[in-house]
PDB file of C-alpha atoms and ligand atoms in Angstrom:
ATOM      1  CA  MET A 233      -3.584  17.376 -19.379  1.00 63.00           C
ATOM      2  CA  SER A 234      -0.891  18.715 -20.223  1.00 76.00           C
ATOM      3  CA  GLN A 235       1.487  17.357 -23.382  1.00 82.00           C
ATOM      4  CA  ALA A 236       4.520  19.033 -22.277  1.00 82.00           C
ATOM      5  CA  LEU A 237       4.297  17.157 -18.793  1.00 81.00           C
ATOM      6  CA  ASP A 238       2.812  13.838 -20.062  1.00 86.00           C
ATOM      7  CA  ASP A 239       4.970  13.342 -22.478  1.00 89.00           C
ATOM      8  CA  ARG A 240       8.192  14.631 -19.540  1.00 91.00           C
ATOM      9  CA  ILE A 241       6.630  11.223 -17.730  1.00 95.00           C
ATOM     10  CA  ALA A 242       6.450   9.543 -20.698  1.00 95.00           C
ATOM     11  CA  LEU A 243      10.228  10.299 -21.183  1.00 95.00           C
ATOM     12  CA  LEU A 244      11.340   9.637 -17.202  1.00 97.00           C
ATOM     13  CA  ALA A 245       8.887   6.182 -16.917  1.00 97.00           C
ATOM     14  CA  PRO A 246      11.505   3.703 -18.366  1.00 97.00           C
ATOM     15  CA  ALA A 247      14.282   4.848 -15.641  1.00 98.00           C
ATOM     16  CA  LEU A 248      11.627   4.627 -12.926  1.00 98.00           C
ATOM     17  CA  PHE A 249       9.170   1.662 -13.320  1.00 98.00           C
ATOM     18  CA  HIS A 250       8.924  -2.029 -15.418  1.00 98.00           C
ATOM     19  CA  HIS A 251       5.465  -2.387 -15.895  1.00 97.00           C
ATOM     20  CA  LEU A 252       4.120  -5.648 -15.060  1.00 98.00           C
ATOM     21  CA  GLY A 253       2.023  -6.738 -17.145  1.00 97.00           C
ATOM     22  CA  ALA A 254      -1.133  -5.524 -15.547  1.00 97.00           C
ATOM     23  CA  ASP A 255      -2.225  -1.401 -15.570  1.00 97.00           C
ATOM     24  CA  GLY A 256      -1.376   0.719 -12.383  1.00 98.00           C
ATOM     25  CA  VAL A 257       1.101  -2.520 -10.980  1.00 98.00           C
ATOM     26  CA  TYR A 258       5.284  -1.384 -11.243  1.00 98.00           C
ATOM     27  CA  ALA A 259       8.470  -3.028 -10.206  1.00 98.00           C
ATOM     28  CA  ARG A 260      10.231   0.291  -8.790  1.00 98.00           C
ATOM     29  CA  THR A 261      14.118   0.581  -9.702  1.00 98.00           C
ATOM     30  CA  ALA A 262      17.019   1.043  -7.661  1.00 98.00           C
ATOM     31  CA  LEU A 263      16.684   5.060  -8.794  1.00 98.00           C
ATOM     32  CA  PHE A 264      13.525   5.513  -7.769  1.00 98.00           C
ATOM     33  CA  GLU A 265      14.071   3.843  -4.350  1.00 98.00           C
ATOM     34  CA  ARG A 266      16.530   5.699  -3.810  1.00 98.00           C
ATOM     35  CA  VAL A 267      14.870   8.239  -3.462  1.00 98.00           C
ATOM     36  CA  ILE A 268      11.849   5.812  -1.413  1.00 98.00           C
ATOM     37  CA  GLU A 269      14.645   5.442   1.145  1.00 98.00           C
ATOM     38  CA  GLY A 270      15.012   9.133   1.495  1.00 98.00           C
ATOM     39  CA  LEU A 271      11.626  10.402   1.847  1.00 98.00           C
ATOM     40  CA  THR A 272      11.165   7.162   4.430  1.00 98.00           C
ATOM     41  CA  LYS A 273      13.756   8.470   6.863  1.00 98.00           C
ATOM     42  CA  LEU A 274      12.477  11.644   6.245  1.00 98.00           C
ATOM     43  CA  ILE A 275       9.263  11.658   7.496  1.00 98.00           C
ATOM     44  CA  SER A 276      10.522   8.998  10.314  1.00 98.00           C
ATOM     45  CA  ARG A 277      12.355  12.347  11.585  1.00 98.00           C
ATOM     46  CA  TYR A 278       8.863  14.123  11.587  1.00 98.00           C
ATOM     47  CA  ARG A 279       7.742  11.503  14.425  1.00 98.00           C
ATOM     48  CA  ASP A 280       6.497  11.869  17.530  1.00 97.00           C
ATOM     49  CA  PRO A 281       8.485   9.725  20.391  1.00 98.00           C
ATOM     50  CA  SER A 282       5.778   8.369  21.710  1.00 98.00           C
ATOM     51  CA  ALA A 283       4.582   7.234  18.781  1.00 98.00           C
ATOM     52  CA  GLU A 284       3.718   3.317  18.234  1.00 98.00           C
ATOM     53  CA  VAL A 285       5.413   1.480  14.841  1.00 98.00           C
ATOM     54  CA  MET A 286       2.998  -0.784  13.101  1.00 98.00           C
ATOM     55  CA  ARG A 287       4.048  -2.115   9.327  1.00 98.00           C
ATOM     56  CA  PHE A 288       1.069  -4.203   8.090  1.00 98.00           C
ATOM     57  CA  PRO A 289       1.024  -7.041   5.998  1.00 98.00           C
ATOM     58  CA  PRO A 290      -0.847  -6.151   2.170  1.00 98.00           C
ATOM     59  CA  VAL A 291      -3.647  -8.249   3.385  1.00 98.00           C
ATOM     60  CA  MET A 292      -6.261  -7.126   6.724  1.00 98.00           C
ATOM     61  CA  SER A 293      -9.563  -9.192   7.724  1.00 98.00           C
ATOM     62  CA  ARG A 294     -12.367  -8.859   5.494  1.00 98.00           C
ATOM     63  CA  ALA A 295     -14.744  -8.992   8.423  1.00 98.00           C
ATOM     64  CA  GLN A 296     -12.632  -5.718  10.136  1.00 98.00           C
ATOM     65  CA  LEU A 297     -13.256  -3.887   6.893  1.00 98.00           C
ATOM     66  CA  GLU A 298     -16.539  -4.527   5.900  1.00 98.00           C
ATOM     67  CA  ARG A 299     -17.672  -3.307   9.581  1.00 97.00           C
ATOM     68  CA  THR A 300     -16.056   0.197   8.748  1.00 96.00           C
ATOM     69  CA  ASP A 301     -18.815  -0.179   5.932  1.00 95.00           C
ATOM     70  CA  TYR A 302     -16.323  -0.165   2.862  1.00 96.00           C
ATOM     71  CA  GLN A 303     -17.425  -2.107   0.313  1.00 96.00           C
ATOM     72  CA  ASN A 304     -20.918   0.430   0.225  1.00 94.00           C
ATOM     73  CA  ASN A 305     -19.013   3.203   0.531  1.00 92.00           C
ATOM     74  CA  PHE A 306     -16.057   2.366  -2.345  1.00 95.00           C
ATOM     75  CA  PRO A 307     -17.616  -1.265  -3.880  1.00 96.00           C
ATOM     76  CA  GLN A 308     -15.874   0.184  -7.138  1.00 96.00           C
ATOM     77  CA  LEU A 309     -12.199   0.047  -5.488  1.00 97.00           C
ATOM     78  CA  LEU A 310     -12.228  -3.245  -3.398  1.00 98.00           C
ATOM     79  CA  GLY A 311     -10.410  -5.987  -4.138  1.00 98.00           C
ATOM     80  CA  GLY A 312     -10.868  -9.187  -2.090  1.00 97.00           C
ATOM     81  CA  VAL A 313      -8.222 -12.573  -2.189  1.00 98.00           C
ATOM     82  CA  CYS A 314      -9.693 -15.677  -3.832  1.00 96.00           C
ATOM     83  CA  CYS A 315      -8.857 -18.948  -2.885  1.00 93.00           C
ATOM     84  CA  LEU A 316      -9.494 -22.597  -3.526  1.00 90.00           C
ATOM     85  CA  HIS A 317     -10.746 -24.238  -0.625  1.00 82.00           C
ATOM     86  CA  LEU A 318      -9.602 -28.123  -1.685  1.00 80.00           C
ATOM     87  CA  HIS A 319      -9.694 -30.823   1.312  1.00 73.00           C
ATOM     88  CA  GLY A 320      -6.742 -32.978   1.760  1.00 68.00           C
ATOM     89  CA  SER A 321      -3.871 -33.089  -0.882  1.00 59.00           C
ATOM     90  CA  ALA A 322      -5.729 -35.955  -3.030  1.00 55.00           C
ATOM     91  CA  GLU A 323      -8.023 -33.291  -4.470  1.00 62.00           C
ATOM     92  CA  PRO A 324      -8.045 -34.317  -8.439  1.00 60.00           C
ATOM     93  CA  SER A 325      -6.001 -31.068 -10.658  1.00 64.00           C
ATOM     94  CA  LEU A 326      -9.174 -29.503 -11.762  1.00 66.00           C
ATOM     95  CA  PRO A 327     -10.800 -29.239 -15.168  1.00 60.00           C
ATOM     96  CA  GLY A 328      -9.006 -27.176 -17.806  1.00 63.00           C
ATOM     97  CA  GLY A 329      -6.866 -26.049 -14.603  1.00 71.00           C
ATOM     98  CA  ASP A 330      -9.501 -23.145 -14.342  1.00 83.00           C
ATOM     99  CA  TRP A 331      -8.922 -22.012 -10.785  1.00 86.00           C
ATOM    100  CA  ALA A 332     -10.073 -19.025 -11.030  1.00 87.00           C
ATOM    101  CA  ALA A 333     -13.659 -20.074 -11.644  1.00 87.00           C
ATOM    102  CA  ALA A 334     -13.525 -22.285  -8.898  1.00 88.00           C
ATOM    103  CA  ALA A 335     -11.812 -20.453  -6.613  1.00 92.00           C
ATOM    104  CA  SER A 336     -13.949 -18.212  -4.134  1.00 94.00           C
ATOM    105  CA  THR A 337     -14.256 -14.928  -1.680  1.00 95.00           C
ATOM    106  CA  SER A 338     -12.002 -15.740   1.554  1.00 97.00           C
ATOM    107  CA  ASP A 339     -11.323 -14.554   5.448  1.00 98.00           C
ATOM    108  CA  LEU A 340      -9.322 -11.525   3.587  1.00 98.00           C
ATOM    109  CA  VAL A 341      -8.829  -8.649   1.731  1.00 98.00           C
ATOM    110  CA  VAL A 342      -6.066  -6.358   0.250  1.00 98.00           C
ATOM    111  CA  THR A 343      -5.671  -3.512   2.877  1.00 98.00           C
ATOM    112  CA  PRO A 344      -7.313  -0.429   0.705  1.00 98.00           C
ATOM    113  CA  ALA A 345      -5.287   2.688   3.234  1.00 98.00           C
ATOM    114  CA  ALA A 346      -3.100   2.240   5.828  1.00 98.00           C
ATOM    115  CA  CYS A 347      -4.898   3.302   8.671  1.00 98.00           C
ATOM    116  CA  TYR A 348      -7.703   0.863   8.971  1.00 98.00           C
ATOM    117  CA  PRO A 349      -6.130  -2.095  10.765  1.00 98.00           C
ATOM    118  CA  VAL A 350      -5.296   0.272  13.684  1.00 98.00           C
ATOM    119  CA  TYR A 351      -8.656   1.011  14.676  1.00 98.00           C
ATOM    120  CA  PRO A 352      -9.613  -2.347  15.852  1.00 98.00           C
ATOM    121  CA  LEU A 353      -6.298  -3.225  17.902  1.00 98.00           C
ATOM    122  CA  VAL A 354      -6.583   0.203  20.060  1.00 98.00           C
ATOM    123  CA  ALA A 355     -10.646  -0.987  20.892  1.00 98.00           C
ATOM    124  CA  ALA A 356      -9.008  -4.076  22.373  1.00 98.00           C
ATOM    125  CA  ARG A 357      -6.705  -2.447  23.978  1.00 97.00           C
ATOM    126  CA  GLY A 358      -9.741  -0.921  26.378  1.00 97.00           C
ATOM    127  CA  ALA A 359     -10.052   2.704  27.060  1.00 98.00           C
ATOM    128  CA  VAL A 360      -8.108   5.168  25.861  1.00 98.00           C
ATOM    129  CA  ALA A 361      -6.052   6.972  28.068  1.00 98.00           C
ATOM    130  CA  GLU A 362      -5.767  11.136  28.657  1.00 97.00           C
ATOM    131  CA  LYS A 363      -2.949  11.960  26.592  1.00 98.00           C
ATOM    132  CA  GLY A 364      -4.835  10.212  23.661  1.00 98.00           C
ATOM    133  CA  LEU A 365      -2.429   7.662  21.058  1.00 98.00           C
ATOM    134  CA  LEU A 366      -0.121   8.161  18.238  1.00 98.00           C
ATOM    135  CA  PHE A 367       0.642   5.474  15.474  1.00 99.00           C
ATOM    136  CA  ASP A 368       3.213   5.554  12.581  1.00 99.00           C
ATOM    137  CA  VAL A 369       2.197   3.004  10.487  1.00 98.00           C
ATOM    138  CA  SER A 370       2.529   1.864   6.661  1.00 98.00           C
ATOM    139  CA  ALA A 371       1.165  -0.796   4.343  1.00 98.00           C
ATOM    140  CA  ASP A 372       1.063  -2.023   0.552  1.00 98.00           C
ATOM    141  CA  CYS A 373      -2.212  -0.703  -0.509  1.00 98.00           C
ATOM    142  CA  PHE A 374      -4.476  -1.611  -3.566  1.00 98.00           C
ATOM    143  CA  ARG A 375      -6.935   0.304  -5.390  1.00 98.00           C
ATOM    144  CA  ARG A 376      -8.982  -1.103  -7.973  1.00 98.00           C
ATOM    145  CA  GLU A 377      -8.544   1.913 -10.041  1.00 97.00           C
ATOM    146  CA  PRO A 378      -6.225   0.281 -13.186  1.00 96.00           C
ATOM    147  CA  SER A 379      -5.218   3.980 -15.113  1.00 96.00           C
ATOM    148  CA  ARG A 380      -2.180   4.463 -17.680  1.00 95.00           C
ATOM    149  CA  GLN A 381      -1.018   7.738 -15.601  1.00 96.00           C
ATOM    150  CA  LEU A 382       2.074   6.785 -13.164  1.00 97.00           C
ATOM    151  CA  ASP A 383       0.386   8.254 -10.550  1.00 98.00           C
ATOM    152  CA  ARG A 384      -2.952   6.859 -10.210  1.00 98.00           C
ATOM    153  CA  LEU A 385      -1.583   2.888  -9.302  1.00 98.00           C
ATOM    154  CA  GLN A 386      -3.504  -0.740  -8.244  1.00 98.00           C
ATOM    155  CA  SER A 387      -0.740  -1.509  -5.907  1.00 98.00           C
ATOM    156  CA  PHE A 388       0.962   1.852  -4.434  1.00 98.00           C
ATOM    157  CA  ARG A 389       2.960   2.076  -0.727  1.00 98.00           C
ATOM    158  CA  MET A 390       0.969   4.261   1.820  1.00 98.00           C
ATOM    159  CA  ARG A 391       2.522   5.501   5.416  1.00 98.00           C
ATOM    160  CA  GLU A 392       0.211   7.273   7.750  1.00 98.00           C
ATOM    161  CA  PHE A 393       1.040   9.082  11.393  1.00 98.00           C
ATOM    162  CA  VAL A 394      -2.068   8.283  13.527  1.00 98.00           C
ATOM    163  CA  ARG A 395      -4.225  10.115  16.126  1.00 98.00           C
ATOM    164  CA  VAL A 396      -6.589   8.830  18.540  1.00 98.00           C
ATOM    165  CA  GLY A 397      -7.936  10.882  21.291  1.00 98.00           C
ATOM    166  CA  SER A 398     -10.218  13.702  22.031  1.00 98.00           C
ATOM    167  CA  ALA A 399     -11.715  16.111  19.653  1.00 97.00           C
ATOM    168  CA  GLU A 400      -9.371  18.537  20.858  1.00 97.00           C
ATOM    169  CA  GLN A 401      -5.988  16.382  20.092  1.00 98.00           C
ATOM    170  CA  ALA A 402      -7.409  15.072  16.689  1.00 98.00           C
ATOM    171  CA  PHE A 403      -8.282  18.168  15.531  1.00 97.00           C
ATOM    172  CA  GLY A 404      -4.322  20.068  17.162  1.00 98.00           C
ATOM    173  CA  PHE A 405      -2.866  16.857  15.143  1.00 98.00           C
ATOM    174  CA  ARG A 406      -4.600  17.767  11.810  1.00 98.00           C
ATOM    175  CA  SER A 407      -4.047  21.037  11.965  1.00 97.00           C
ATOM    176  CA  GLN A 408      -0.605  20.685  13.357  1.00 98.00           C
ATOM    177  CA  TRP A 409       0.229  18.654   9.971  1.00 98.00           C
ATOM    178  CA  LEU A 410      -1.211  21.012   7.788  1.00 98.00           C
ATOM    179  CA  GLU A 411       1.854  23.229   9.220  1.00 97.00           C
ATOM    180  CA  ARG A 412       4.236  20.982   8.906  1.00 98.00           C
ATOM    181  CA  ALA A 413       3.607  19.757   5.582  1.00 98.00           C
ATOM    182  CA  ASN A 414       4.510  23.365   3.795  1.00 98.00           C
ATOM    183  CA  GLU A 415       7.991  22.876   5.623  1.00 98.00           C
ATOM    184  CA  LEU A 416       8.193  19.174   4.000  1.00 98.00           C
ATOM    185  CA  ALA A 417       7.317  20.737   0.418  1.00 98.00           C
ATOM    186  CA  GLY A 418       9.716  23.655   0.771  1.00 98.00           C
ATOM    187  CA  LEU A 419      12.513  21.364   1.754  1.00 98.00           C
ATOM    188  CA  LEU A 420      11.841  18.807  -0.943  1.00 98.00           C
ATOM    189  CA  CYS A 421      12.028  22.017  -3.356  1.00 98.00           C
ATOM    190  CA  LEU A 422       8.218  21.048  -5.168  1.00 98.00           C
ATOM    191  CA  ASN A 423       5.570  23.318  -6.366  1.00 98.00           C
ATOM    192  CA  TYR A 424       2.158  22.560  -4.216  1.00 98.00           C
ATOM    193  CA  ARG A 425      -0.737  23.918  -2.568  1.00 97.00           C
ATOM    194  CA  ILE A 426      -3.083  22.920   0.109  1.00 97.00           C
ATOM    195  CA  ASP A 427      -6.700  22.774  -0.409  1.00 96.00           C
ATOM    196  CA  LYS A 428      -9.705  20.925   0.714  1.00 93.00           C
ATOM    197  CA  ALA A 429     -10.931  17.979  -0.984  1.00 91.00           C
ATOM    198  CA  SER A 430     -14.682  17.688  -2.090  1.00 74.00           C
ATOM    199  CA  ASP A 431     -13.872  14.102  -3.321  1.00 64.00           C
ATOM    200  CA  PRO A 432     -16.301  12.410   0.149  1.00 54.00           C
ATOM    201  CA  PHE A 433     -14.112  10.546   2.405  1.00 55.00           C
ATOM    202  CA  PHE A 434     -16.875   8.280   3.343  1.00 59.00           C
ATOM    203  CA  GLY A 435     -17.479   6.579   0.055  1.00 58.00           C
ATOM    204  CA  ARG A 436     -21.043   6.677  -1.663  1.00 52.00           C
ATOM    205  CA  THR A 437     -23.116   6.410   1.425  1.00 55.00           C
ATOM    206  CA  GLY A 438     -21.148   9.388   2.386  1.00 57.00           C
ATOM    207  CA  GLN A 439     -22.599  11.448  -0.649  1.00 56.00           C
ATOM    208  CA  LEU A 440     -24.749  13.401   1.472  1.00 55.00           C
ATOM    209  CA  LEU A 441     -21.737  13.998   3.637  1.00 59.00           C
ATOM    210  CA  ALA A 442     -19.550  15.116   0.729  1.00 58.00           C
ATOM    211  CA  MET A 443     -20.928  18.912   0.545  1.00 55.00           C
ATOM    212  CA  SER A 444     -20.767  18.853   4.312  1.00 61.00           C
ATOM    213  CA  GLN A 445     -17.237  17.569   4.368  1.00 61.00           C
ATOM    214  CA  VAL A 446     -16.016  20.758   2.300  1.00 60.00           C
ATOM    215  CA  GLU A 447     -18.160  22.951   4.949  1.00 63.00           C
ATOM    216  CA  GLN A 448     -17.070  21.325   7.628  1.00 74.00           C
ATOM    217  CA  SER A 449     -13.114  20.905   5.977  1.00 81.00           C
ATOM    218  CA  LEU A 450     -12.164  17.000   7.259  1.00 91.00           C
ATOM    219  CA  LYS A 451     -10.197  16.017   4.242  1.00 94.00           C
ATOM    220  CA  TYR A 452      -7.432  18.495   2.800  1.00 96.00           C
ATOM    221  CA  GLU A 453      -4.796  17.434   0.381  1.00 97.00           C
ATOM    222  CA  LEU A 454      -1.748  18.520  -0.562  1.00 98.00           C
ATOM    223  CA  LEU A 455      -1.587  18.678  -4.225  1.00 98.00           C
ATOM    224  CA  ILE A 456       1.698  18.682  -6.339  1.00 98.00           C
ATOM    225  CA  PRO A 457       1.259  18.971 -10.009  1.00 97.00           C
ATOM    226  CA  ILE A 458       2.587  16.022 -12.280  1.00 97.00           C
ATOM    227  CA  TYR A 459       0.637  15.498 -15.452  1.00 96.00           C
ATOM    228  CA  SER A 460      -1.237  18.562 -14.963  1.00 93.00           C
ATOM    229  CA  SER A 461      -0.909  22.415 -13.699  1.00 93.00           C
ATOM    230  CA  GLU A 462      -4.664  22.730 -13.209  1.00 94.00           C
ATOM    231  CA  ARG A 463      -5.409  19.426 -12.193  1.00 94.00           C
ATOM    232  CA  PRO A 464      -2.521  18.398  -9.791  1.00 97.00           C
ATOM    233  CA  THR A 465      -2.112  15.031  -7.908  1.00 97.00           C
ATOM    234  CA  ALA A 466      -2.688  14.232  -4.453  1.00 98.00           C
ATOM    235  CA  CYS A 467       0.443  13.218  -2.885  1.00 98.00           C
ATOM    236  CA  MET A 468      -0.454  13.900   1.213  1.00 98.00           C
ATOM    237  CA  SER A 469      -3.846  13.399   2.508  1.00 98.00           C
ATOM    238  CA  PHE A 470      -5.065  15.298   6.119  1.00 97.00           C
ATOM    239  CA  ASN A 471      -7.996  14.110   7.560  1.00 97.00           C
ATOM    240  CA  TYR A 472     -10.413  14.442  10.852  1.00 96.00           C
ATOM    241  CA  HIS A 473     -12.794  11.685  10.887  1.00 96.00           C
ATOM    242  CA  GLN A 474     -14.614  13.195  14.056  1.00 96.00           C
ATOM    243  CA  ASP A 475     -15.825  10.334  15.826  1.00 96.00           C
ATOM    244  CA  HIS A 476     -16.434   8.374  12.441  1.00 95.00           C
ATOM    245  CA  PHE A 477     -13.906   4.930  13.543  1.00 97.00           C
ATOM    246  CA  GLY A 478     -14.542   5.655  16.559  1.00 98.00           C
ATOM    247  CA  SER A 479     -18.069   4.918  17.065  1.00 97.00           C
ATOM    248  CA  THR A 480     -17.682   2.050  14.307  1.00 97.00           C
ATOM    249  CA  TRP A 481     -14.924   0.370  17.038  1.00 98.00           C
ATOM    250  CA  GLN A 482     -16.768   1.436  20.006  1.00 98.00           C
ATOM    251  CA  ILE A 483     -13.597   3.320  21.640  1.00 98.00           C
ATOM    252  CA  ASN A 484     -13.754   5.432  24.251  1.00 98.00           C
ATOM    253  CA  GLY A 485     -11.887   7.523  27.023  1.00 97.00           C
ATOM    254  CA  LYS A 486     -11.372   7.055  30.353  1.00 93.00           C
ATOM    255  CA  ASP A 487     -14.784   8.921  30.543  1.00 91.00           C
ATOM    256  CA  GLY A 488     -16.768   7.122  28.649  1.00 95.00           C
ATOM    257  CA  GLU A 489     -17.311   9.655  25.537  1.00 97.00           C
ATOM    258  CA  LEU A 490     -16.480   8.332  21.958  1.00 98.00           C
ATOM    259  CA  VAL A 491     -12.590   8.723  20.305  1.00 98.00           C
ATOM    260  CA  HIS A 492     -11.792  10.959  17.777  1.00 98.00           C
ATOM    261  CA  THR A 493      -9.629  10.459  15.516  1.00 98.00           C
ATOM    262  CA  ALA A 494      -7.310  12.078  12.346  1.00 98.00           C
ATOM    263  CA  CYS A 495      -4.776  10.245   9.754  1.00 98.00           C
ATOM    264  CA  VAL A 496      -2.032  12.473   7.832  1.00 98.00           C
ATOM    265  CA  ALA A 497      -1.325   9.937   4.707  1.00 98.00           C
ATOM    266  CA  PHE A 498       1.743  10.276   2.594  1.00 98.00           C
ATOM    267  CA  GLY A 499       1.821   8.660  -1.005  1.00 98.00           C
ATOM    268  CA  MET A 500       4.576   7.126  -1.369  1.00 99.00           C
ATOM    269  CA  ASP A 501       4.851   5.819  -5.202  1.00 98.00           C
ATOM    270  CA  ARG A 502       3.084   9.482  -5.856  1.00 98.00           C
ATOM    271  CA  LEU A 503       5.905  12.168  -3.517  1.00 98.00           C
ATOM    272  CA  GLY A 504       8.781  10.011  -5.307  1.00 98.00           C
ATOM    273  CA  LEU A 505       7.307  10.361  -8.301  1.00 98.00           C
ATOM    274  CA  ALA A 506       6.420  13.822  -7.845  1.00 98.00           C
ATOM    275  CA  LEU A 507      10.268  14.670  -6.641  1.00 98.00           C
ATOM    276  CA  PHE A 508      11.033  13.123  -9.918  1.00 98.00           C
ATOM    277  CA  ALA A 509       8.713  14.751 -12.241  1.00 97.00           C
ATOM    278  CA  THR A 510       9.470  18.230 -10.673  1.00 97.00           C
ATOM    279  CA  HIS A 511      13.531  17.860 -10.351  1.00 98.00           C
ATOM    280  CA  GLY A 512      13.993  15.260 -13.069  1.00 97.00           C
ATOM    281  CA  ALA A 513      15.840  11.712 -13.627  1.00 97.00           C
ATOM    282  CA  ARG A 514      19.397  12.966 -12.690  1.00 97.00           C
ATOM    283  CA  LEU A 515      19.558  12.614  -8.832  1.00 98.00           C
ATOM    284  CA  ASP A 516      23.368  15.253  -9.371  1.00 98.00           C
ATOM    285  CA  LEU A 517      21.209  18.078 -10.884  1.00 98.00           C
ATOM    286  CA  TRP A 518      18.321  18.274  -8.053  1.00 98.00           C
ATOM    287  CA  PRO A 519      18.769  21.649  -5.799  1.00 98.00           C
ATOM    288  CA  GLU A 520      21.091  20.806  -2.965  1.00 98.00           C
ATOM    289  CA  ARG A 521      18.661  21.189  -0.505  1.00 98.00           C
ATOM    290  CA  ALA A 522      16.052  18.844  -1.346  1.00 98.00           C
ATOM    291  CA  ARG A 523      19.614  16.256  -2.086  1.00 98.00           C
ATOM    292  CA  GLU A 524      20.593  17.167   1.579  1.00 98.00           C
ATOM    293  CA  THR A 525      17.111  16.757   2.618  1.00 98.00           C
ATOM    294  CA  LEU A 526      16.678  13.641   1.192  1.00 98.00           C
ATOM    295  CA  GLY A 527      20.358  12.034   1.937  1.00 98.00           C
ATOM    296  CA  LEU A 528      21.161  11.644  -1.604  1.00 97.00           C
TER     297      LEU A 528
HETATM  298  P1  ATP B 629      -7.357  10.949  -5.311  1.00 61.64           P
HETATM  299  O1  ATP B 629      -8.069  12.085  -4.593  1.00 61.64           O
HETATM  300  O2  ATP B 629      -6.059  10.983  -6.122  1.00 61.64           O
HETATM  301  O3  ATP B 629      -7.810   9.212  -5.654  1.00 61.64           O
HETATM  302  P2  ATP B 629      -8.080   9.498  -2.494  1.00 61.64           P
HETATM  303  O4  ATP B 629      -8.057  10.889  -2.100  1.00 61.64           O
HETATM  304  O5  ATP B 629      -8.093   8.396  -2.729  1.00 61.64           O
HETATM  305  O6  ATP B 629      -6.095   9.973  -3.983  1.00 61.64           O
HETATM  306  P3  ATP B 629      -6.481   8.851   0.082  1.00 61.64           P
HETATM  307  O7  ATP B 629      -7.556   7.974   0.489  1.00 61.64           O
HETATM  308  O8  ATP B 629      -6.499  10.156   0.516  1.00 61.64           O
HETATM  309  O9  ATP B 629      -6.703   9.293  -1.383  1.00 61.64           O
HETATM  310  O10 ATP B 629      -4.891   8.202  -0.057  1.00 61.64           O
HETATM  311  C1  ATP B 629      -3.831   8.589   0.514  1.00 61.64           C
HETATM  312  C2  ATP B 629      -2.883   9.179  -0.074  1.00 61.64           C
HETATM  313  O11 ATP B 629      -2.400   7.592  -0.827  1.00 61.64           O
HETATM  314  C3  ATP B 629      -3.084  10.021  -0.989  1.00 61.64           C
HETATM  315  O12 ATP B 629      -2.930  11.181  -1.319  1.00 61.64           O
HETATM  316  C4  ATP B 629      -2.065   9.555  -2.749  1.00 61.64           C
HETATM  317  O13 ATP B 629      -1.036   9.947  -2.181  1.00 61.64           O
HETATM  318  C5  ATP B 629      -2.114   8.080  -1.827  1.00 61.64           C
HETATM  319  N1  ATP B 629      -2.730   7.338  -3.010  1.00 61.64           N
HETATM  320  C6  ATP B 629      -4.478   7.200  -3.103  1.00 61.64           C
HETATM  321  N2  ATP B 629      -4.664   6.533  -4.156  1.00 61.64           N
HETATM  322  C7  ATP B 629      -3.469   6.354  -4.641  1.00 61.64           C
HETATM  323  C8  ATP B 629      -2.851   5.653  -5.936  1.00 61.64           C
HETATM  324  N3  ATP B 629      -4.137   5.415  -6.548  1.00 61.64           N
HETATM  325  N4  ATP B 629      -1.737   5.379  -6.342  1.00 61.64           N
HETATM  326  C9  ATP B 629      -0.999   5.767  -5.950  1.00 61.64           C
HETATM  327  N5  ATP B 629      -1.204   6.512  -4.851  1.00 61.64           N
HETATM  328  C10 ATP B 629      -2.620   6.587  -4.152  1.00 61.64           C
HETATM  329 ZN1   ZN B 630      -5.687   7.000   7.370  1.00 61.64          ZN
HETATM  330 MG1   MG B 631      -8.906   7.794  -4.575  1.00 61.64          MG
END
């Protein structure tokens, strides 16, 4: 970690975030949100007119997430919703008010990535037409990775474009977005590089797959220096899942073959932070091109 960059973020932080008593959980200031709104509109301008828009809540069905084996792939990141299961309103109050000890898991988990809820929805609609499907989704996501660093939050916003269709369609979509990301980062005047990601997309049980993931180039990331130039932060990811979700949810094309899927994910809070880390806290001093792009 570079001390200079570290100090820079520490100086910026009070203008952007209010710590909410737990690491990685922040209130965002009006200044930060102005930039997030600009980013949100910018990404919408890149949306294909045929894309179906869905906004997901911060929780999702536990059964649906379990079907993807998330609990085995990323057990360290998963969070569940625990509740008291009281019967009737005359329930006596808990001894010592220790509701947490008396709570148990519910049918909900906190959404770990914005695209997970879309696949079961597609599956429920039956066979996918030849032209495939496109979605624009977002969710407040949760991952249990508490950190003092502002680029690693427990609760953060993720926007995604998702492609469902043939192998060519899914792979083509991902290739197209790898191109577009250059344009987008250029418009925002950000230093960046795009690289293959080596962290296993399919998690722990996919540890073996990690090697072949790099070989097969299933995941790329757009990396921007925030805390460190040597270890820049992933602000977008470009994922080709092959038929992973197609087979999990038994999603077929019209002639019966499993669909392939791909997604491009925008880490909204990381992109916002990257902009401030690069251009500073004074919006009026940002490069003209970035200000125009974001409508600031
Ligand atoms: P990392 O390797 O940094 O943990 P990731 O590979 O886990 O990232 P993805 O699963 O691809 O990230 O999630 C899509 C995007 O969501 C990331 O590119 C990033 O911008 C954002 N993101 C992921 N985890 C966090 C987090 N803890 N805090 C803020 N943003 C995050
Ligand atoms: Zn996704
Ligand atoms: Mg991660």
